[in-house]
């Protein structure tokens, strides 16, 4: 798409222009493309996230593969028209599988001067720029430091700029709607959506149904938004400003039923599935925190599946209630982000010593402290590993894509139940808010978690007594007895337990034994997890790139570029970080060099170096945004071509 002209069919396109007639006698051309990256940017009140989500939903229903990157400000309501208030939504969709939302947009829609200034530098030269000319008033220009209008001073000559009076055209279309001017202007995002839907041949019926459903209690608002949406579509068909529209055919996908899903939605549904497959009621104790709150919202809709949600007064109460639910025989879950994990640390330690199942979901964001609440980061890994007093080992797993959050949630529940342990699930803001097509699994194909429950119902001691810390010889999991079960009385609490009986013990030898046993239990999980995931097509690459979590997409896209240039590189991606897969040390030893990109200052690299004594080379960033594939490809290429370790060290050695 890059470099195409909005009024003339571009040369070098992946398909010849197909002429057609639009109303008014205009000759339109249809150009076939294999992919496109669109970024919508505007004030946080302009509805860019809603517009992007609707375009994404229609694109998914059309059959394209896609990835999205919502990017919004942390301020609840920054001053209108200012740089801190700019919100954007980026989407890459294609006729083949894609791994990222794209490094840079091919098309930028800027709803005001602030959106233009904040995003223009990332639009490559020759890219298509659509701006709402109505918003380029002297007052709005002054807010962001423009001395003159970029629409008039020639500063946009390097891009294909199309000025569209989106605001006034929207109000004109709604002049008979009965809405006031301000209310009518709020529908300009739907006008924009209609225009883009025409440009890229998106279905329209789903958006109309969505608006009717969304505003069913305010039919006049629904009608206005639908009218604006149709007006934008009709404008694309009739205007001389756009003589070209674009077609991106559906992507080949495995047979199945698909839906568009975000990471938080997938994670919530994975937890519901885990509850169903374990036969346990699911209890969520949570305090709202960005970017994890949507999990609470989604789970609250599923009471019919035995889900109970509790919005606690603070983070400590949330995890306390969840652990109490686990003690009572439920699958306890708590959700949070980095600051909340810090507050939950003492109760996580309590779950470790009481050896009860608990899933702790950390949707990571930029830190430290309150940090960057709406931006993504991977900087909680060491906190998940070590952020508790004493020797308190906890399994750590991480999903790699929005859809994979479902499977990661099921896996976290499996480990928690089978090994009687709290489990940390590390998602992040990029996965949580991003979306992709997701193949809905057959419920019967999901792992059966019921055998992992195994409540104690009768004495297990030689003398007819109940020994709550008598362990399964394979998993080292202790017996789990629901309170109130006759004969199953036992002590519970945060003081050290005596082996087998669970009584309070201050014996030094017992403490040493119990500490080592709890660690051995976590280490033993490695026997139940799959071998290391390695993508090395020819099996003879000398450089490997290892990652975890949401870096999967950018690393994978970068490796594709490297292989496309004739070089060889392997991709290793970890879901299980504590414990590591049993064969990981052997896998790493196959490669001359191992590069580890992370959105932190080298936390996984630190763990790998300590565990395997491998000279892992870090490439790091903490910009609050995911890696760009082109950046990683350059790092990998330098490592392969020069053989210079310094070429891959990024910000840290």
mmCIF file of N, CA and C in Angstrom, residues 541-602:
data_model
loop_
_atom_site.group_PDB
_atom_site.id
_atom_site.type_symbol
_atom_site.label_atom_id
_atom_site.label_comp_id
_atom_site.label_asym_id
_atom_site.label_seq_id
_atom_site.Cartn_x
_atom_site.Cartn_y
_atom_site.Cartn_z
ATOM 1 N N UNK A 541 20.683 -23.455 11.505
ATOM 2 C CA UNK A 541 20.966 -22.056 11.832
ATOM 3 C C UNK A 541 22.007 -21.995 12.937
ATOM 4 N N UNK A 542 22.832 -20.956 12.908
ATOM 5 C CA UNK A 542 23.849 -20.783 13.945
ATOM 6 C C UNK A 542 23.470 -19.685 14.940
ATOM 7 N N UNK A 543 22.468 -18.880 14.587
ATOM 8 C CA UNK A 543 21.983 -17.815 15.465
ATOM 9 C C UNK A 543 20.535 -18.111 15.818
ATOM 10 N N UNK A 544 20.212 -17.996 17.087
ATOM 11 C CA UNK A 544 18.839 -18.187 17.552
ATOM 12 C C UNK A 544 18.364 -16.927 18.261
ATOM 13 N N UNK A 545 17.090 -16.622 18.089
ATOM 14 C CA UNK A 545 16.465 -15.497 18.789
ATOM 15 C C UNK A 545 15.450 -16.083 19.756
ATOM 16 N N UNK A 546 15.598 -15.804 21.030
ATOM 17 C CA UNK A 546 14.713 -16.361 22.046
ATOM 18 C C UNK A 546 13.870 -15.245 22.654
ATOM 19 N N UNK A 547 12.620 -15.543 22.878
ATOM 20 C CA UNK A 547 11.741 -14.545 23.468
ATOM 21 C C UNK A 547 10.682 -15.197 24.322
ATOM 22 N N UNK A 548 9.862 -14.337 24.919
ATOM 23 C CA UNK A 548 8.743 -14.822 25.724
ATOM 24 C C UNK A 548 7.606 -13.814 25.599
ATOM 25 N N UNK A 549 6.404 -14.279 25.842
ATOM 26 C CA UNK A 549 5.267 -13.362 25.827
ATOM 27 C C UNK A 549 5.028 -12.733 24.474
ATOM 28 N N UNK A 550 4.676 -11.452 24.501
ATOM 29 C CA UNK A 550 4.188 -10.764 23.301
ATOM 30 C C UNK A 550 5.269 -10.443 22.287
ATOM 31 N N UNK A 551 6.538 -10.711 22.598
ATOM 32 C CA UNK A 551 7.578 -10.495 21.580
ATOM 33 C C UNK A 551 7.515 -11.550 20.475
ATOM 34 N N UNK A 552 6.667 -12.547 20.630
ATOM 35 C CA UNK A 552 6.583 -13.622 19.636
ATOM 36 C C UNK A 552 6.315 -13.082 18.236
ATOM 37 N N UNK A 553 5.328 -12.200 18.089
ATOM 38 C CA UNK A 553 4.975 -11.679 16.774
ATOM 39 C C UNK A 553 6.090 -10.884 16.124
ATOM 40 N N UNK A 554 6.615 -9.840 16.779
ATOM 41 C CA UNK A 554 7.715 -9.080 16.171
ATOM 42 C C UNK A 554 8.951 -9.927 15.875
ATOM 43 N N UNK A 555 9.310 -10.847 16.791
ATOM 44 C CA UNK A 555 10.468 -11.705 16.530
ATOM 45 C C UNK A 555 10.188 -12.607 15.331
ATOM 46 N N UNK A 556 8.994 -13.188 15.273
ATOM 47 C CA UNK A 556 8.647 -14.055 14.161
ATOM 48 C C UNK A 556 8.653 -13.323 12.837
ATOM 49 N N UNK A 557 8.112 -12.085 12.818
ATOM 50 C CA UNK A 557 8.111 -11.299 11.584
ATOM 51 C C UNK A 557 9.535 -10.946 11.168
ATOM 52 N N UNK A 558 10.389 -10.638 12.141
ATOM 53 C CA UNK A 558 11.785 -10.326 11.828
ATOM 54 C C UNK A 558 12.504 -11.546 11.269
ATOM 55 N N UNK A 559 12.254 -12.720 11.850
ATOM 56 C CA UNK A 559 12.895 -13.943 11.349
ATOM 57 C C UNK A 559 12.439 -14.256 9.932
ATOM 58 N N UNK A 560 11.169 -13.978 9.623
ATOM 59 C CA UNK A 560 10.691 -14.176 8.253
ATOM 60 C C UNK A 560 11.467 -13.292 7.279
ATOM 61 N N UNK A 561 11.714 -12.059 7.679
ATOM 62 C CA UNK A 561 12.470 -11.155 6.803
ATOM 63 C C UNK A 561 13.886 -11.672 6.585
ATOM 64 N N UNK A 562 14.499 -12.136 7.651
ATOM 65 C CA UNK A 562 15.873 -12.633 7.549
ATOM 66 C C UNK A 562 15.931 -13.852 6.620
ATOM 67 N N UNK A 563 14.988 -14.758 6.801
ATOM 68 C CA UNK A 563 14.977 -15.953 5.941
ATOM 69 C C UNK A 563 14.668 -15.585 4.499
ATOM 70 N N UNK A 564 13.844 -14.553 4.312
ATOM 71 C CA UNK A 564 13.548 -14.104 2.961
ATOM 72 C C UNK A 564 14.762 -13.555 2.249
ATOM 73 N N UNK A 565 15.756 -13.096 3.018
ATOM 74 C CA UNK A 565 16.979 -12.572 2.405
ATOM 75 C C UNK A 565 18.029 -13.660 2.195
ATOM 76 N N UNK A 566 17.669 -14.910 2.490
ATOM 77 C CA UNK A 566 18.592 -16.018 2.262
ATOM 78 C C UNK A 566 19.431 -16.401 3.457
ATOM 79 N N UNK A 567 19.255 -15.726 4.586
ATOM 80 C CA UNK A 567 20.015 -16.070 5.784
ATOM 81 C C UNK A 567 19.223 -17.046 6.638
ATOM 82 N N UNK A 568 19.900 -17.649 7.591
ATOM 83 C CA UNK A 568 19.260 -18.648 8.435
ATOM 84 C C UNK A 568 19.248 -18.178 9.883
ATOM 85 N N UNK A 569 18.103 -18.348 10.518
ATOM 86 C CA UNK A 569 17.962 -17.965 11.919
ATOM 87 C C UNK A 569 16.890 -18.846 12.543
ATOM 88 N N UNK A 570 17.061 -19.172 13.800
ATOM 89 C CA UNK A 570 16.081 -19.964 14.542
ATOM 90 C C UNK A 570 15.332 -19.063 15.511
ATOM 91 N N UNK A 571 14.071 -19.371 15.725
ATOM 92 C CA UNK A 571 13.272 -18.667 16.727
ATOM 93 C C UNK A 571 12.893 -19.644 17.831
ATOM 94 N N UNK A 572 13.196 -19.272 19.053
ATOM 95 C CA UNK A 572 12.831 -20.062 20.232
ATOM 96 C C UNK A 572 11.871 -19.213 21.054
ATOM 97 N N UNK A 573 10.723 -19.759 21.376
ATOM 98 C CA UNK A 573 9.784 -18.964 22.173
ATOM 99 C C UNK A 573 9.318 -19.766 23.380
ATOM 100 N N UNK A 574 9.329 -19.087 24.534
ATOM 101 C CA UNK A 574 9.019 -19.742 25.802
ATOM 102 C C UNK A 574 7.625 -19.368 26.290
ATOM 103 N N UNK A 575 6.834 -20.361 26.600
ATOM 104 C CA UNK A 575 5.601 -20.141 27.357
ATOM 105 C C UNK A 575 5.860 -20.335 28.846
ATOM 106 N N UNK A 576 6.613 -21.388 29.171
ATOM 107 C CA UNK A 576 6.914 -21.696 30.572
ATOM 108 C C UNK A 576 8.275 -21.102 30.928
ATOM 109 N N UNK A 577 8.269 -20.200 31.897
ATOM 110 C CA UNK A 577 9.498 -19.521 32.296
ATOM 111 C C UNK A 577 9.974 -20.012 33.655
ATOM 112 N N UNK A 578 9.062 -20.465 34.472
ATOM 113 C CA UNK A 578 9.449 -21.134 35.713
ATOM 114 C C UNK A 578 8.489 -22.295 35.955
ATOM 115 N N UNK A 579 8.971 -23.522 35.834
ATOM 116 C CA UNK A 579 10.327 -23.861 35.411
ATOM 117 C C UNK A 579 10.469 -23.767 33.892
ATOM 118 N N UNK A 580 11.712 -23.656 33.437
ATOM 119 C CA UNK A 580 11.971 -23.720 32.002
ATOM 120 C C UNK A 580 11.696 -25.145 31.505
ATOM 121 N N UNK A 581 11.435 -25.299 30.211
ATOM 122 C CA UNK A 581 11.327 -26.661 29.657
ATOM 123 C C UNK A 581 12.587 -27.465 29.950
ATOM 124 N N UNK A 582 12.424 -28.752 30.148
ATOM 125 C CA UNK A 582 13.542 -29.593 30.578
ATOM 126 C C UNK A 582 14.678 -29.629 29.567
ATOM 127 N N UNK A 583 14.359 -29.431 28.284
ATOM 128 C CA UNK A 583 15.385 -29.533 27.251
ATOM 129 C C UNK A 583 15.971 -28.187 26.839
ATOM 130 N N UNK A 584 15.636 -27.096 27.529
ATOM 131 C CA UNK A 584 16.037 -25.773 27.058
ATOM 132 C C UNK A 584 17.552 -25.610 27.032
ATOM 133 N N UNK A 585 18.247 -26.069 28.060
ATOM 134 C CA UNK A 585 19.701 -25.934 28.075
ATOM 135 C C UNK A 585 20.345 -26.622 26.882
ATOM 136 N N UNK A 586 19.857 -27.813 26.550
ATOM 137 C CA UNK A 586 20.379 -28.548 25.406
ATOM 138 C C UNK A 586 20.093 -27.803 24.101
ATOM 139 N N UNK A 587 18.898 -27.198 23.992
ATOM 140 C CA UNK A 587 18.537 -26.454 22.780
ATOM 141 C C UNK A 587 19.444 -25.240 22.611
ATOM 142 N N UNK A 588 19.653 -24.478 23.666
ATOM 143 C CA UNK A 588 20.483 -23.273 23.573
ATOM 144 C C UNK A 588 21.920 -23.613 23.177
ATOM 145 N N UNK A 589 22.394 -24.757 23.623
ATOM 146 C CA UNK A 589 23.781 -25.141 23.340
ATOM 147 C C UNK A 589 24.017 -25.429 21.857
ATOM 148 N N UNK A 590 22.963 -25.589 21.059
ATOM 149 C CA UNK A 590 23.133 -25.872 19.634
ATOM 150 C C UNK A 590 23.594 -24.651 18.842
ATOM 151 N N UNK A 591 23.437 -23.463 19.395
ATOM 152 C CA UNK A 591 23.629 -22.243 18.609
ATOM 153 C C UNK A 591 24.872 -21.489 19.059
ATOM 154 N N UNK A 592 25.528 -20.869 18.077
ATOM 155 C CA UNK A 592 26.726 -20.088 18.377
ATOM 156 C C UNK A 592 26.374 -18.808 19.118
ATOM 157 N N UNK A 593 25.229 -18.265 18.797
ATOM 158 C CA UNK A 593 24.824 -17.008 19.425
ATOM 159 C C UNK A 593 23.335 -17.037 19.689
ATOM 160 N N UNK A 594 22.941 -16.513 20.853
ATOM 161 C CA UNK A 594 21.535 -16.436 21.241
ATOM 162 C C UNK A 594 21.214 -14.982 21.555
ATOM 163 N N UNK A 595 20.216 -14.437 20.846
ATOM 164 C CA UNK A 595 19.779 -13.049 21.028
ATOM 165 C C UNK A 595 18.437 -13.057 21.745
ATOM 166 N N UNK A 596 18.270 -12.174 22.698
ATOM 167 C CA UNK A 596 17.036 -12.148 23.500
ATOM 168 C C UNK A 596 16.437 -10.747 23.497
ATOM 169 N N UNK A 597 15.463 -10.461 22.606
ATOM 170 C CA UNK A 597 14.772 -9.163 22.644
ATOM 171 C C UNK A 597 13.713 -9.164 23.747
ATOM 172 N N UNK A 598 13.692 -8.093 24.534
ATOM 173 C CA UNK A 598 12.706 -7.970 25.609
ATOM 174 C C UNK A 598 12.295 -6.518 25.775
ATOM 175 N N UNK A 599 11.060 -6.320 26.219
ATOM 176 C CA UNK A 599 10.583 -4.978 26.552
ATOM 177 C C UNK A 599 10.842 -4.722 28.038
ATOM 178 N N UNK A 600 12.097 -4.837 28.405
ATOM 179 C CA UNK A 600 12.599 -4.536 29.742
ATOM 180 C C UNK A 600 14.100 -4.350 29.584
ATOM 181 N N UNK A 601 14.844 -4.404 30.638
ATOM 182 C CA UNK A 601 16.288 -4.215 30.526
ATOM 183 C C UNK A 601 17.063 -5.525 30.598
ATOM 184 N N UNK A 602 16.444 -6.628 30.174
ATOM 185 C CA UNK A 602 17.179 -7.879 30.058
ATOM 186 C C UNK A 602 16.870 -8.894 31.138
#
